Short mmCIF file of C-alpha atoms in Angstrom, two decimals:
data_model
loop_
_atom_site.label_atom_id
_atom_site.label_comp_id
_atom_site.label_asym_id
_atom_site.label_seq_id
_atom_site.Cartn_x
_atom_site.Cartn_y
_atom_site.Cartn_z
CA ASP A 1 70.56 123.48 85.26
CA SER A 2 72.35 126.72 84.36
CA HIS A 3 74.32 126.49 87.62
CA GLN A 4 75.53 122.91 87.18
CA LYS A 5 79.32 122.87 87.09
CA VAL A 6 80.46 121.07 83.94
CA HIS A 7 84.21 120.63 83.52
CA ARG A 8 85.63 120.11 80.05
CA PHE A 9 88.77 117.97 80.05
CA ARG A 10 91.42 117.28 77.44
CA GLU A 11 94.58 115.28 76.97
CA GLY A 12 97.04 115.83 79.79
CA ASP A 13 94.44 116.82 82.40
CA ILE A 14 94.50 115.58 85.98
CA ILE A 15 91.00 115.46 87.50
CA ALA A 16 90.70 115.34 91.30
CA ILE A 17 87.53 113.62 92.54
CA PRO A 18 87.10 113.60 96.35
CA ALA A 19 86.03 110.42 98.13
CA GLY A 20 82.30 109.86 97.93
CA ALA A 21 81.72 112.40 95.15
CA VAL A 22 79.35 111.51 92.31
CA TYR A 23 80.64 112.08 88.79
CA TRP A 24 79.83 111.27 85.18
CA THR A 25 81.72 111.68 81.92
CA TYR A 26 80.49 112.23 78.38
CA ASN A 27 82.59 111.96 75.23
CA ASP A 28 81.25 114.55 72.77
CA ARG A 29 84.10 114.09 70.30
CA ASN A 30 84.72 111.45 67.63
CA GLN A 31 87.81 109.90 69.23
CA GLU A 32 88.30 107.51 72.12
CA VAL A 33 89.00 108.71 75.65
CA VAL A 34 91.52 106.65 77.64
CA ALA A 35 91.72 107.49 81.36
CA ILE A 36 93.87 106.16 84.19
CA ILE A 37 92.09 106.06 87.56
CA VAL A 38 93.89 105.75 90.89
CA ASP A 39 92.10 105.03 94.18
CA ASP A 40 94.00 105.62 97.42
CA VAL A 41 92.41 103.02 99.69
CA ASN A 42 94.70 104.10 102.55
CA ASN A 43 92.97 107.48 102.64
CA PRO A 44 91.25 108.19 106.00
CA ALA A 45 87.99 108.58 104.07
CA ASN A 46 88.00 104.82 103.48
CA GLN A 47 86.72 103.55 106.82
CA LEU A 48 85.84 99.97 105.86
CA ASP A 49 88.83 98.00 104.58
CA PHE A 50 91.64 98.09 102.03
CA GLN A 51 89.31 97.72 99.07
CA ALA A 52 88.07 100.46 96.76
CA LYS A 53 84.30 100.77 96.99
CA THR A 54 82.52 101.73 93.77
CA SER A 55 78.85 102.70 93.86
CA PHE A 56 76.70 103.36 90.81
CA LEU A 57 73.66 105.64 90.70
CA ALA A 58 72.79 104.35 87.22
CA GLY A 59 73.67 101.23 85.29
CA GLY A 60 75.55 98.32 86.76
CA ILE A 61 77.88 95.46 85.91
CA SER A 62 76.67 91.90 85.40
CA SER A 63 78.40 88.86 86.86
CA GLU A 64 79.28 87.65 83.36
CA HIS A 65 81.07 90.92 82.62
CA ILE A 66 83.02 90.87 85.87
CA GLN A 67 84.05 87.26 85.48
CA GLY A 68 85.22 87.96 81.94
CA GLN A 69 87.61 90.72 82.96
CA GLN A 70 91.18 90.32 84.12
CA GLN A 71 91.45 90.88 87.86
CA PHE A 72 93.92 93.14 89.60
CA GLN A 73 94.49 93.70 93.28
CA GLY A 74 97.48 95.36 94.89
CA GLN A 75 99.17 93.84 97.91
CA GLN A 76 97.48 94.81 101.14
CA GLY A 77 99.29 96.84 103.73
CA ARG A 78 98.45 99.89 105.74
CA GLN A 79 101.04 102.31 104.38
CA GLY A 80 100.56 103.65 100.88
CA GLN A 81 98.01 101.02 99.88
CA GLN A 82 96.57 101.91 96.50
CA GLN A 83 94.43 100.28 93.92
CA ILE A 84 94.75 101.15 90.24
CA HIS A 85 91.94 100.96 87.72
CA GLY A 86 92.94 100.51 84.13
CA GLN A 87 91.72 97.91 81.70
CA GLN A 88 91.81 95.51 84.65
CA SER A 89 88.95 95.37 87.16
CA ARG A 90 89.28 94.81 90.90
CA GLN A 91 89.16 91.36 92.45
CA GLN A 92 87.20 91.28 95.66
CA GLY A 93 87.43 88.04 97.67
CA ARG A 94 85.32 85.60 95.72
CA GLN A 95 84.58 81.88 95.75
CA GLN A 96 83.36 80.01 92.67
CA GLY A 97 81.97 83.05 90.90
CA ARG A 98 80.69 84.73 94.05
CA ARG A 99 81.96 87.49 96.36
CA ARG A 100 81.56 87.84 100.10
CA SER A 101 79.01 90.29 101.40
CA PRO A 102 80.24 93.05 103.75
CA PHE A 103 77.84 91.58 106.35
CA GLY A 104 78.96 87.98 105.90
CA GLY A 105 77.45 85.25 103.79
CA GLN A 106 77.50 85.18 99.99
CA GLU A 107 76.05 87.38 97.28
CA GLU A 108 76.05 87.22 93.51
CA LEU A 109 79.08 88.64 91.77
CA THR A 110 77.23 91.67 90.39
CA ARG A 111 77.35 95.40 90.93
CA ASP A 112 73.94 97.00 90.72
CA ASN A 113 73.22 100.66 91.20
CA VAL A 114 72.22 101.64 94.71
CA TYR A 115 68.56 102.21 93.76
CA ALA A 116 68.20 98.53 92.81
CA GLY A 117 68.33 97.47 96.46
CA PHE A 118 65.47 99.69 97.66
CA ASP A 119 61.77 98.98 97.66
CA THR A 120 60.15 100.53 94.59
CA GLU A 121 57.20 101.99 96.47
CA LEU A 122 59.49 103.49 99.10
CA LEU A 123 61.56 105.20 96.40
CA ALA A 124 58.42 106.46 94.69
CA GLU A 125 57.35 108.09 97.94
CA ALA A 126 60.81 109.58 98.53
CA PHE A 127 60.96 111.09 95.04
CA ASN A 128 57.23 111.82 94.89
CA CYS A 129 57.24 110.17 91.46
CA ASP A 130 55.39 107.40 89.68
CA PRO A 131 56.64 103.90 90.65
CA GLN A 132 57.21 103.19 86.96
CA ILE A 133 59.91 105.86 86.92
CA MET A 134 61.53 104.25 89.95
CA ARG A 135 61.57 100.88 88.21
CA ALA A 136 63.43 102.52 85.32
CA LEU A 137 66.08 103.67 87.80
CA GLN A 138 66.35 100.22 89.34
CA GLU A 139 66.46 98.29 86.07
CA SER A 140 68.99 100.54 84.32
CA ARG A 141 71.71 98.09 85.40
CA ASN A 142 70.91 96.04 82.31
CA ARG A 143 72.47 98.78 80.18
CA GLY A 144 75.88 98.60 81.83
CA VAL A 145 77.92 101.61 82.91
CA ILE A 146 78.94 102.83 79.43
CA VAL A 147 75.97 103.63 77.20
CA GLN A 148 75.43 105.09 73.74
CA VAL A 149 73.32 108.28 73.81
CA GLN A 150 70.47 108.61 71.35
CA GLN A 151 71.33 112.15 70.31
CA GLN A 152 74.01 114.73 71.01
CA MET A 153 73.79 116.11 74.53
CA GLU A 154 74.37 119.80 75.13
CA PHE A 155 75.64 121.44 78.30
CA VAL A 156 76.64 124.88 79.46
CA THR A 157 80.38 124.79 78.80
CA PRO A 158 82.91 126.80 80.85
CA GLU A 159 83.25 129.24 77.95
CA GLU A 160 79.51 129.79 77.89
CA GLU A 161 79.43 130.23 81.67
CA GLN A 162 82.08 132.93 81.47
CA GLN A 163 80.12 134.69 78.75
CA GLN A 164 76.92 134.53 80.80
CA MET A 165 78.71 135.84 83.88
CA HIS A 166 80.12 138.73 81.86
CA GLN A 167 76.61 139.55 80.59
CA ARG A 168 75.16 139.49 84.11
CA ARG A 169 77.88 141.77 85.42
CA SER A 170 77.47 144.18 82.52
CA ARG A 171 73.76 144.57 83.22
CA GLY A 172 74.22 144.57 86.99
CA GLY A 173 72.09 141.49 87.59
CA PRO A 174 72.02 139.87 91.03
CA SER A 175 74.08 136.79 91.83
CA ASN A 176 72.78 133.83 93.80
CA GLY A 177 76.20 133.22 95.36
CA VAL A 178 76.66 129.76 93.89
CA GLU A 179 79.36 130.89 91.46
CA GLU A 180 81.56 132.08 94.31
CA THR A 181 81.29 128.92 96.42
CA ILE A 182 80.62 125.41 95.15
CA CYS A 183 81.04 126.15 91.47
CA SER A 184 84.38 127.87 92.00
CA ALA A 185 86.19 124.76 93.25
CA LYS A 186 88.99 123.88 90.85
CA LEU A 187 89.17 120.17 90.05
CA VAL A 188 91.16 120.03 86.81
CA PHE A 189 94.81 120.81 86.10
CA ASN A 190 96.58 120.26 82.78
CA LEU A 191 100.03 118.68 82.87
CA ASP A 192 100.88 119.36 79.22
CA ASN A 193 101.41 123.11 79.62
CA GLN A 194 105.07 123.71 78.81
CA ARG A 195 104.99 127.21 80.31
CA GLU A 196 104.16 125.71 83.72
CA ALA A 197 106.81 122.98 83.59
CA ASP A 198 108.67 122.60 86.88
CA VAL A 199 111.73 121.24 85.08
CA PHE A 200 112.52 122.06 81.45
CA ASN A 201 115.55 121.31 79.33
CA ARG A 202 115.25 121.63 75.56
CA GLN A 203 117.76 118.83 74.97
CA ALA A 204 116.71 116.49 77.79
CA GLY A 205 112.96 116.91 78.42
CA LYS A 206 110.48 118.36 80.88
CA LEU A 207 108.58 117.54 84.05
CA ASN A 208 105.20 118.96 85.08
CA MET A 209 104.02 118.43 88.66
CA VAL A 210 100.72 119.17 90.37
CA ASN A 211 100.44 119.30 94.16
CA GLU A 212 98.28 121.02 96.77
CA HIS A 213 99.73 124.42 95.86
CA LYS A 214 98.66 124.20 92.22
CA LEU A 215 95.42 122.28 92.86
CA PRO A 216 94.31 122.99 96.46
CA ILE A 217 91.72 120.22 96.57
CA LEU A 218 94.61 117.73 96.60
CA SER A 219 95.26 118.77 100.21
CA LEU A 220 92.02 116.99 101.14
CA MET A 221 92.97 113.88 99.16
CA ASP A 222 96.65 113.79 100.15
CA LEU A 223 97.62 112.87 96.58
CA SER A 224 99.63 114.47 93.79
CA ALA A 225 100.85 113.66 90.30
CA GLU A 226 103.49 114.45 87.73
CA LYS A 227 103.91 113.98 83.99
CA GLY A 228 107.34 113.70 82.46
CA HIS A 229 108.85 113.52 79.00
CA LEU A 230 112.42 112.53 78.17
CA GLN A 231 114.00 113.14 74.79
CA PRO A 232 115.58 110.10 73.07
CA ASN A 233 118.50 108.71 75.09
CA ALA A 234 118.04 111.31 77.85
CA LEU A 235 118.65 110.32 81.47
CA PHE A 236 116.45 111.00 84.48
CA SER A 237 119.03 111.24 87.26
CA PRO A 238 118.80 108.84 90.23
CA HIS A 239 116.58 110.19 92.99
CA TRP A 240 114.22 109.09 95.73
CA THR A 241 110.95 110.47 97.03
CA VAL A 242 111.20 111.43 100.68
CA ASN A 243 107.58 111.34 101.78
CA SER A 244 105.47 109.27 99.40
CA HIS A 245 105.08 106.11 97.39
CA THR A 246 104.90 106.42 93.61
CA VAL A 247 103.01 104.50 90.93
CA VAL A 248 104.30 105.08 87.39
CA TYR A 249 102.31 104.46 84.18
CA VAL A 250 104.11 104.59 80.82
CA LEU A 251 102.25 106.70 78.25
CA SER A 252 104.56 106.34 75.24
CA GLY A 253 108.09 105.46 74.20
CA ASP A 254 110.35 103.17 76.17
CA ALA A 255 113.07 103.37 78.81
CA GLN A 256 115.42 101.31 80.92
CA ILE A 257 114.22 101.61 84.51
CA GLN A 258 116.27 100.84 87.58
CA VAL A 259 114.86 100.88 91.12
CA VAL A 260 117.06 100.27 94.17
CA SER A 261 115.74 99.58 97.66
CA ASN A 262 116.80 101.43 100.79
CA ASN A 263 119.25 98.60 101.60
CA GLY A 264 121.01 98.78 98.24
CA GLU A 265 119.28 95.91 96.46
CA ALA A 266 118.35 96.33 92.78
CA VAL A 267 114.65 95.40 92.84
CA LEU A 268 113.87 96.43 89.26
CA ASN A 269 116.07 96.61 86.17
CA GLU A 270 113.77 96.32 83.18
CA GLN A 271 112.87 97.83 79.83
CA VAL A 272 109.40 99.38 80.04
CA SER A 273 107.13 100.59 77.26
CA ARG A 274 103.64 101.96 76.66
CA GLY A 275 101.02 100.50 78.98
CA ASP A 276 103.46 99.25 81.60
CA ILE A 277 102.93 100.17 85.23
CA PHE A 278 105.30 99.82 88.17
CA PRO A 279 105.60 101.09 91.77
CA VAL A 280 108.47 102.94 93.43
CA PRO A 281 108.10 102.73 97.23
CA GLN A 282 109.06 105.56 99.54
CA PHE A 283 112.85 105.89 100.01
CA PHE A 284 113.56 103.60 97.04
CA ALA A 285 115.86 105.29 94.51
CA ALA A 286 115.01 105.23 90.80
CA THR A 287 116.42 106.31 87.46
CA ALA A 288 115.36 106.09 83.81
CA ARG A 289 117.25 106.12 80.50
CA ALA A 290 114.98 106.90 77.55
CA GLY A 291 115.13 104.77 74.41
CA GLN A 292 115.33 105.85 70.78
CA ASN A 293 111.66 106.91 70.77
CA GLY A 294 111.83 109.00 73.92
CA PHE A 295 109.91 108.28 77.09
CA GLU A 296 106.69 109.76 78.48
CA TRP A 297 105.04 108.81 81.75
CA VAL A 298 102.58 109.89 84.41
CA ALA A 299 103.21 109.21 88.10
CA PHE A 300 100.81 109.30 91.04
CA LYS A 301 102.13 110.00 94.55
CA THR A 302 100.63 109.35 97.97
CA ASN A 303 101.37 112.80 99.35
CA ARG A 304 99.85 116.19 98.60
CA ALA A 305 103.30 117.84 98.57
CA PRO A 306 105.91 115.20 97.61
CA LEU A 307 109.62 115.91 98.02
CA LYS A 308 112.41 114.46 95.89
CA SER A 309 116.03 114.08 96.89
CA PRO A 310 118.38 113.76 93.87
CA LEU A 311 121.39 111.47 94.18
CA ALA A 312 123.26 113.21 91.36
CA GLY A 313 123.19 116.62 89.72
CA TYR A 314 123.43 120.23 90.77
CA THR A 315 120.66 119.85 93.39
CA SER A 316 121.91 116.53 94.78
CA VAL A 317 122.97 115.74 98.32
CA PHE A 318 126.63 115.94 97.26
CA ARG A 319 126.32 119.67 96.60
CA ALA A 320 125.48 120.27 100.28
CA MET A 321 128.34 118.15 101.66
CA PRO A 322 131.84 119.45 102.47
CA LEU A 323 134.64 118.04 100.31
CA GLU A 324 136.25 116.43 103.35
CA VAL A 325 133.11 114.45 104.11
CA ILE A 326 132.94 113.09 100.56
CA THR A 327 136.67 112.39 100.45
CA ASN A 328 136.66 110.34 103.65
CA SER A 329 133.33 108.63 103.06
CA TYR A 330 134.27 107.24 99.64
CA GLN A 331 138.07 107.24 99.94
CA VAL A 332 138.52 109.46 96.89
CA SER A 333 140.86 112.36 96.25
CA PRO A 334 139.77 115.98 96.76
CA ASN A 335 139.70 116.45 92.97
CA GLN A 336 137.44 113.43 92.56
CA ALA A 337 135.21 114.71 95.34
CA GLN A 338 135.05 118.06 93.56
CA SER A 339 133.94 116.26 90.40
CA LEU A 340 131.13 114.55 92.28
CA LYS A 341 129.94 117.91 93.58
CA LEU A 342 130.27 120.13 90.53
CA ASN A 343 130.62 118.15 87.29
CA ARG A 344 126.87 118.08 86.63
CA GLU A 345 125.63 121.67 86.53
CA THR A 346 122.26 120.96 84.90
#
């Protein structure tokens, strides 16, 4: 167990979990943990259909629990299809309290752990364990997927691992090679670090982004994320994302959001606040004006290295255009065209 990789996470962390990976979480503090989970069902790793497949190795969800939850399912479509997990659970084609089996027919609307479907004696032989232990694995679904531990659990934390590694190096002990391979994969990146902000303005706000260059495992998942904070009444200039769709979740504050389609239609013009979620498709332009309490959000993008194209500001498309092009395109004077190019220096 001393070589198990345990990642400690904190507020502002992005955790990348590859498709098919098994994971668990444990809250060893005395405050609630609220996490936003995004599944990219358009990822090539999903070979079945446009539904997120969740498998449990322990626990399970009863039909009563599933039926009691609000259901959420994004529109289906090949490009950029995503499914978001929040306080809402997924709706998988069901009829009168049942869902359709992947092999046809009907099955109860429950989600057991994978061990529950195997023969107990077969599992006992595979594990070389007593069948009673196997029954405990199979029947753990009655406890649900979130359980209360009997006593505080202790793990080798990253700080302790570093200390142990330093001790081994100081005494010249041999290494088994695990530290340099599997255990060295970086899965966590914090988006609250002001020193690593990609955009920072003391009066306006900041923007932290994580892509394949900062977290290489994202290159396998073809996903990225950003976390932004606007000061009260600050404006996030109009822009569009060139190569990805975006799903935005509001963390705190409020803002007036405008989203315009590629054919010039205003598809969203609403006030959003904490807990709201909205999509911004590829090539759709968006802007945000923060309210009196500021505005903080996290956005997930369907590309490992997303590119933005600002419509206004010192990095906008106007800066790269000759004055004559702007003058003739918009029928404005050269002075007005100069204003469009240079009036916003930050």
